[in-house]
JSON list of C-alpha atoms in Angstrom, two decimals:
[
{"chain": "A", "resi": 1, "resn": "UNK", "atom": "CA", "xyz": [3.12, -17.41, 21.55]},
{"chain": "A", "resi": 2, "resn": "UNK", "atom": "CA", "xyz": [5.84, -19.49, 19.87]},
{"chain": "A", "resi": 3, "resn": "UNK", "atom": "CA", "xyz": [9.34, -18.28, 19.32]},
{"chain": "A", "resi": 4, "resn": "UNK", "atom": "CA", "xyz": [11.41, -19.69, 16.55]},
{"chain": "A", "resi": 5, "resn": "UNK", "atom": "CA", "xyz": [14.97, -18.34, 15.98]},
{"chain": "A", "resi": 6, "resn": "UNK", "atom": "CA", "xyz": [14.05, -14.98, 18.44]},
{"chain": "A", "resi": 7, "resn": "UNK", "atom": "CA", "xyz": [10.90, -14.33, 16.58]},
{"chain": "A", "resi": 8, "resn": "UNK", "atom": "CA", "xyz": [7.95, -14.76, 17.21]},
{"chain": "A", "resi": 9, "resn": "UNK", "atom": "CA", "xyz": [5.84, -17.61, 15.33]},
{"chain": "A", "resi": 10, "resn": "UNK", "atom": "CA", "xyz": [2.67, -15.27, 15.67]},
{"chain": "A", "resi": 11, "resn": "UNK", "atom": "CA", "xyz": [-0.67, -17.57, 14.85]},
{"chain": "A", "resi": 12, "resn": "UNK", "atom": "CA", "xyz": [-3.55, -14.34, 16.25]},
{"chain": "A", "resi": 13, "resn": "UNK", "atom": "CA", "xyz": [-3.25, -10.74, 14.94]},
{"chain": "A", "resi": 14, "resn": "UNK", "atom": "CA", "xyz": [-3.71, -9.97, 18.94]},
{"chain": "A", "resi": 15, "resn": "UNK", "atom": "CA", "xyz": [-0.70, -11.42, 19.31]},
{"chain": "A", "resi": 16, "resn": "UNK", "atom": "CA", "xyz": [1.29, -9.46, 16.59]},
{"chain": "A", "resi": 17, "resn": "UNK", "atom": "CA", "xyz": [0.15, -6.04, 17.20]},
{"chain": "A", "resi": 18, "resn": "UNK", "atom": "CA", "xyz": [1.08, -6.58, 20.98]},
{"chain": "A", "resi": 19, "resn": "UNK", "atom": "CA", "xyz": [4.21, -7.82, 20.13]},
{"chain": "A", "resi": 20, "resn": "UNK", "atom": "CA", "xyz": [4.96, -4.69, 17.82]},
{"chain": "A", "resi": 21, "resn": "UNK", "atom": "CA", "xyz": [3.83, -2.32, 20.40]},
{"chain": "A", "resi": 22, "resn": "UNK", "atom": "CA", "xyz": [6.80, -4.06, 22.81]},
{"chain": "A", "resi": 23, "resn": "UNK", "atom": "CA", "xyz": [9.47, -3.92, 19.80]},
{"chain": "A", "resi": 24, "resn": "UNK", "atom": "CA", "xyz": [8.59, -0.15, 19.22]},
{"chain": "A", "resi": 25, "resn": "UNK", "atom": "CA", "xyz": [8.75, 0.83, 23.02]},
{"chain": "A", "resi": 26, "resn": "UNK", "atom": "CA", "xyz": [12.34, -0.61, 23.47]},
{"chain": "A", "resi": 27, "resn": "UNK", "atom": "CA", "xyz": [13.38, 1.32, 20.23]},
{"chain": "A", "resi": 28, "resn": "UNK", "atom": "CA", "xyz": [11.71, 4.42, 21.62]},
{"chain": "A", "resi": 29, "resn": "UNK", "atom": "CA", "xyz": [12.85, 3.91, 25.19]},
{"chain": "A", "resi": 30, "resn": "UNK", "atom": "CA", "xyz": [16.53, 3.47, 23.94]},
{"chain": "A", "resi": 31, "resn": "UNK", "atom": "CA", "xyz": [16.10, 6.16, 21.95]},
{"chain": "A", "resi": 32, "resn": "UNK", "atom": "CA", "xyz": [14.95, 8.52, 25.04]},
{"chain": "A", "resi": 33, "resn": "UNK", "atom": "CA", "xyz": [18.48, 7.20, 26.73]},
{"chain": "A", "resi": 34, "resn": "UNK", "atom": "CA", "xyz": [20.75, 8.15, 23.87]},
{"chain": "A", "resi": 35, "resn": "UNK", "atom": "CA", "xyz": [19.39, 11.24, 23.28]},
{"chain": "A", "resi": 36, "resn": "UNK", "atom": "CA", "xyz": [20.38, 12.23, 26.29]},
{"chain": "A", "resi": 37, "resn": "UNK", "atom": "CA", "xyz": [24.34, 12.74, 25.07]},
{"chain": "A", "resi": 38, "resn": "UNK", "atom": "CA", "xyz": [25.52, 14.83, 22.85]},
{"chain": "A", "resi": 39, "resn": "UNK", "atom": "CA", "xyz": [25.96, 13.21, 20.00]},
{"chain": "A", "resi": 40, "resn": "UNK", "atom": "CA", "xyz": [27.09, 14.56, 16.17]},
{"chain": "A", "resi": 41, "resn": "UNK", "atom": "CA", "xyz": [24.16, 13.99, 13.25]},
{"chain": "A", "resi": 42, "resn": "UNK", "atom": "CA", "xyz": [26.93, 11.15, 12.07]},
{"chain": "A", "resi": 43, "resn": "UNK", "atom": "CA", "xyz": [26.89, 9.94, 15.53]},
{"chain": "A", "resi": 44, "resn": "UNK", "atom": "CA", "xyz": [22.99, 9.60, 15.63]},
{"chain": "A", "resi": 45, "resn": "UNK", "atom": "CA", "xyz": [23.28, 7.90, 12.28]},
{"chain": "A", "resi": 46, "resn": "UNK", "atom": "CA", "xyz": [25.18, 5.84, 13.84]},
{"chain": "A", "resi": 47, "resn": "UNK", "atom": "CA", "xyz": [23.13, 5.14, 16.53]},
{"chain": "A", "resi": 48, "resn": "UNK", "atom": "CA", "xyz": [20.12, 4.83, 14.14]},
{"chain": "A", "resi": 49, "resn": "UNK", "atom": "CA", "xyz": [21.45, 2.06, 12.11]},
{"chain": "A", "resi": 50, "resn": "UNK", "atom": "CA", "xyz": [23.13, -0.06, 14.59]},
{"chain": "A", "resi": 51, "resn": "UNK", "atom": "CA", "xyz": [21.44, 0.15, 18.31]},
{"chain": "A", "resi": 52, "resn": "UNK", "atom": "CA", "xyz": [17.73, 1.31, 17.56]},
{"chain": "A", "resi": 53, "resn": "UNK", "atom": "CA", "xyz": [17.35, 0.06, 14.07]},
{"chain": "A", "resi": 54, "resn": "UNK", "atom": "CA", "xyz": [18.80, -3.61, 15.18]},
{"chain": "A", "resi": 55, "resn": "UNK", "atom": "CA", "xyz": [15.61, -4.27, 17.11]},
{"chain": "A", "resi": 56, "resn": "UNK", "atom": "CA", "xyz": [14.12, -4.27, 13.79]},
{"chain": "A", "resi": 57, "resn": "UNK", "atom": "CA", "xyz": [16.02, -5.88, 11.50]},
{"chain": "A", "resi": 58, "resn": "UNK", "atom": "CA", "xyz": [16.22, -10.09, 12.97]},
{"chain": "A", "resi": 59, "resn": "UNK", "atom": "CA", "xyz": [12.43, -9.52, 13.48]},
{"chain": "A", "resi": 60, "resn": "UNK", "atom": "CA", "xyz": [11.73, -8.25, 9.54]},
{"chain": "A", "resi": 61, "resn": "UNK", "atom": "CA", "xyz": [12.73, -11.47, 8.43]},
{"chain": "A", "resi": 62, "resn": "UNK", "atom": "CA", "xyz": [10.57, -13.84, 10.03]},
{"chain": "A", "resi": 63, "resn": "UNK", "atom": "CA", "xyz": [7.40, -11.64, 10.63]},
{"chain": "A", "resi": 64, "resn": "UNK", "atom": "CA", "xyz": [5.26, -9.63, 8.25]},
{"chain": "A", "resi": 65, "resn": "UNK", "atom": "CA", "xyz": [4.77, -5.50, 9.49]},
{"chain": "A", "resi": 66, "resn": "UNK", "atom": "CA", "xyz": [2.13, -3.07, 8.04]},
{"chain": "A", "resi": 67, "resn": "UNK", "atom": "CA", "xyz": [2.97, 0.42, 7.57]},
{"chain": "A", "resi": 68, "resn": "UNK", "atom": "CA", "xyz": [1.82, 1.31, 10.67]},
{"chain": "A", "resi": 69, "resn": "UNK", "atom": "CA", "xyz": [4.94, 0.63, 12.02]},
{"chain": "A", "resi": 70, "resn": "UNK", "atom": "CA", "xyz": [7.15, 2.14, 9.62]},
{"chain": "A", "resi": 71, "resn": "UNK", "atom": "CA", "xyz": [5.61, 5.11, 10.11]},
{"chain": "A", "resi": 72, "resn": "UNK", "atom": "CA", "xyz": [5.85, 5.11, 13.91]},
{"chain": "A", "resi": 73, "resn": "UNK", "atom": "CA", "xyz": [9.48, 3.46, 13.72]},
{"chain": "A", "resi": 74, "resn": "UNK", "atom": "CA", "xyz": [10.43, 6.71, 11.08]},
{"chain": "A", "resi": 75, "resn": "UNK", "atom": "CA", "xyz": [8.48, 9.20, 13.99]},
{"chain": "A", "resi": 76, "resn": "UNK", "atom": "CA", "xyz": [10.90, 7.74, 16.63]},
{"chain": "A", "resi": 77, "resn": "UNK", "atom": "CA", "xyz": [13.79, 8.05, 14.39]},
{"chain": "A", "resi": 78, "resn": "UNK", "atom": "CA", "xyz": [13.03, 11.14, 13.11]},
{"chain": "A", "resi": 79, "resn": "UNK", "atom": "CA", "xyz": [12.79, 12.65, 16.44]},
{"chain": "A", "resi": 80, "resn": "UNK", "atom": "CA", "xyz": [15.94, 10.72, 17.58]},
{"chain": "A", "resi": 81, "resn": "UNK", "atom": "CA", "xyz": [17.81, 12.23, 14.55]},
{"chain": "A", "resi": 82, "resn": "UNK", "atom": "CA", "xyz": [16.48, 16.24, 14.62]},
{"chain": "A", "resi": 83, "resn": "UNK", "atom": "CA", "xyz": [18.91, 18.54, 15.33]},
{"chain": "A", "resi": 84, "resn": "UNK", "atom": "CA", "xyz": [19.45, 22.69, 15.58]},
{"chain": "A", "resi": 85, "resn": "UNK", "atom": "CA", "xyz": [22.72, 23.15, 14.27]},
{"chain": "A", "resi": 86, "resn": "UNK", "atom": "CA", "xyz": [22.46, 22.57, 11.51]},
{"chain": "A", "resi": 87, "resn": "UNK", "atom": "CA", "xyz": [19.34, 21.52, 10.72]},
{"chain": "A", "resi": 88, "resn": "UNK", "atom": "CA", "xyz": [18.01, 18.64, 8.82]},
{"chain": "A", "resi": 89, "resn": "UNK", "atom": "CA", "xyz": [15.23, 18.18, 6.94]},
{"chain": "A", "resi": 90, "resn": "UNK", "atom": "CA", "xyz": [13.02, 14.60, 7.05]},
{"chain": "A", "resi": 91, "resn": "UNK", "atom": "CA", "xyz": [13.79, 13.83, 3.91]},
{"chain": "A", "resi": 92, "resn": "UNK", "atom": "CA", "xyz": [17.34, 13.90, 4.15]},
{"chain": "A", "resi": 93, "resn": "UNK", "atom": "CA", "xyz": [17.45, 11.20, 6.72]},
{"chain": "A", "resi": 94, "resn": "UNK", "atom": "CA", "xyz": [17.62, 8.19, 4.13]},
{"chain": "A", "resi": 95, "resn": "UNK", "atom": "CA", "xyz": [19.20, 9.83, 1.40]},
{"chain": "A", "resi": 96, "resn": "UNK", "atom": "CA", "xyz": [22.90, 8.41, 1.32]},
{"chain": "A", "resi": 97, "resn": "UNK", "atom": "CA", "xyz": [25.85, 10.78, 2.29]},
{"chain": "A", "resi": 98, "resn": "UNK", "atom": "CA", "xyz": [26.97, 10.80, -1.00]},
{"chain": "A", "resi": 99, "resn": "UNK", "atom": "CA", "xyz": [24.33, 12.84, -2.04]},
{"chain": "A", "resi": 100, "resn": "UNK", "atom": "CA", "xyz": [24.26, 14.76, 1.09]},
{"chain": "A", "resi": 101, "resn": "UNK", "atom": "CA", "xyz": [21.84, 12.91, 3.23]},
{"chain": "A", "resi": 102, "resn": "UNK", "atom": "CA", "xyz": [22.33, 11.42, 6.54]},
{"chain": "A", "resi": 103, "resn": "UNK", "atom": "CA", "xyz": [22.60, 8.18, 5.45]},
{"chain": "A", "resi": 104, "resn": "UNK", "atom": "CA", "xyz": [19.98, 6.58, 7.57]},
{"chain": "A", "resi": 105, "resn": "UNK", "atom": "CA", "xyz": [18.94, 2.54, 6.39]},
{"chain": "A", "resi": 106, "resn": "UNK", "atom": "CA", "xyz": [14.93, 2.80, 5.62]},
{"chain": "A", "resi": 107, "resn": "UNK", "atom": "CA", "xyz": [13.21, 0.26, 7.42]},
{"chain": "A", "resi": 108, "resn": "UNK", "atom": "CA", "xyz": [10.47, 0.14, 4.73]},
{"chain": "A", "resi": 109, "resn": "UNK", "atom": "CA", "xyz": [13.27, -0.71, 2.04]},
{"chain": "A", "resi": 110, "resn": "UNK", "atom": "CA", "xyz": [14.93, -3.02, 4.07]},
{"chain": "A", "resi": 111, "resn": "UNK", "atom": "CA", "xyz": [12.90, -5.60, 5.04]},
{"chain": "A", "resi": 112, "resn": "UNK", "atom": "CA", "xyz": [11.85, -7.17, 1.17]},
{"chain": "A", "resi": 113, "resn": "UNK", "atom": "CA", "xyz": [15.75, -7.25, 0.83]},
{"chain": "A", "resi": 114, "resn": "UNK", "atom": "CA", "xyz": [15.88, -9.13, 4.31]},
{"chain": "A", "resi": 115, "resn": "UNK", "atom": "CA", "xyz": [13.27, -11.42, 3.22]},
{"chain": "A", "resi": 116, "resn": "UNK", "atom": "CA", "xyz": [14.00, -11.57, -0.59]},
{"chain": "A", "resi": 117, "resn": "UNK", "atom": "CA", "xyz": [17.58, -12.95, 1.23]},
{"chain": "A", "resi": 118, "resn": "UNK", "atom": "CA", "xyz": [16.54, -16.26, 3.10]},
{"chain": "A", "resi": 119, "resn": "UNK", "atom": "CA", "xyz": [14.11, -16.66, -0.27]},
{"chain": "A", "resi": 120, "resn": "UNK", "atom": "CA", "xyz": [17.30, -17.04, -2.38]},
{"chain": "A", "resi": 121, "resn": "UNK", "atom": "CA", "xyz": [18.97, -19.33, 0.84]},
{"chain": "A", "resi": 122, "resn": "UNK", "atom": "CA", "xyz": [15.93, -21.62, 0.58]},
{"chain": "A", "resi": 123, "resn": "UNK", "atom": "CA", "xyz": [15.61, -21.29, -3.00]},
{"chain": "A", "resi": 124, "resn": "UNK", "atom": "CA", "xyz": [19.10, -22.77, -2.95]},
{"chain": "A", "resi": 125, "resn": "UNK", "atom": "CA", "xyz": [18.82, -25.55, -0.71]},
{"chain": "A", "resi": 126, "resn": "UNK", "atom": "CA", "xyz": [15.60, -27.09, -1.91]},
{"chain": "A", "resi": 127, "resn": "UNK", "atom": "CA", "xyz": [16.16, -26.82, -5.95]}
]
């Protein structure tokens, strides 16, 4: 496998899915260790969108991801983020705080605004 600015250049789908499976295992194995403290729901959100979210976000850009692994990504997150008091429902998760959500950056949503990004960069450099 070829790496090109911390990404992998993937050529076989082998090669994708197995590198998928290793980005969601750190994200759920870092999510096992933070759950761990006590944390506030804006705490997790925190947590979310900065340390188990990150993982995601430089790779978005240079590689394609099915749904698959939003949906397993969202599973993670969504047990990450589930509290007792009070409690939450899923679909407040990504709804922003204004409107009384969590506030929690959808993965699904973010990467064609990653990508749509280094489109306008190249767009820009090659007119």
């Amino acid at each position: 496998m070829v790496y090109h600015l911390g990404g992998p250049q993937i050529f076989k789908k082998e090669y994708f899915n197995n590198y998928c499976t290793i980005i969601i295992n750190k994200i759920e194995r870092h999510s096992d260790l933070v759950q761990q403290r006590n944390l506030s729901i804006k705490g997790k959100d925190l947590v979310v969108n900065s340390l188990l979210l990150s993982k995601l976000w430089h790779i978005l850009t240079v590689t394609p991801a099915s749904p698959s692994i939003f949906q397993q990504v969202k599973s993670i997150c969504g047990k990450f983020l589930k509290t007792r008091y009070p409690p939450t429902s899923r679909d407040s998760y990504c709804q922003p705080r204004s409107k009384g959500g969590i506030g929690v950056i959808d993965p699904s949503l973010q990467k064609p605004a990653l990508q749509s990004r280094w489109i306008s960069i190249f767009h820009q450099l090659y007119r």
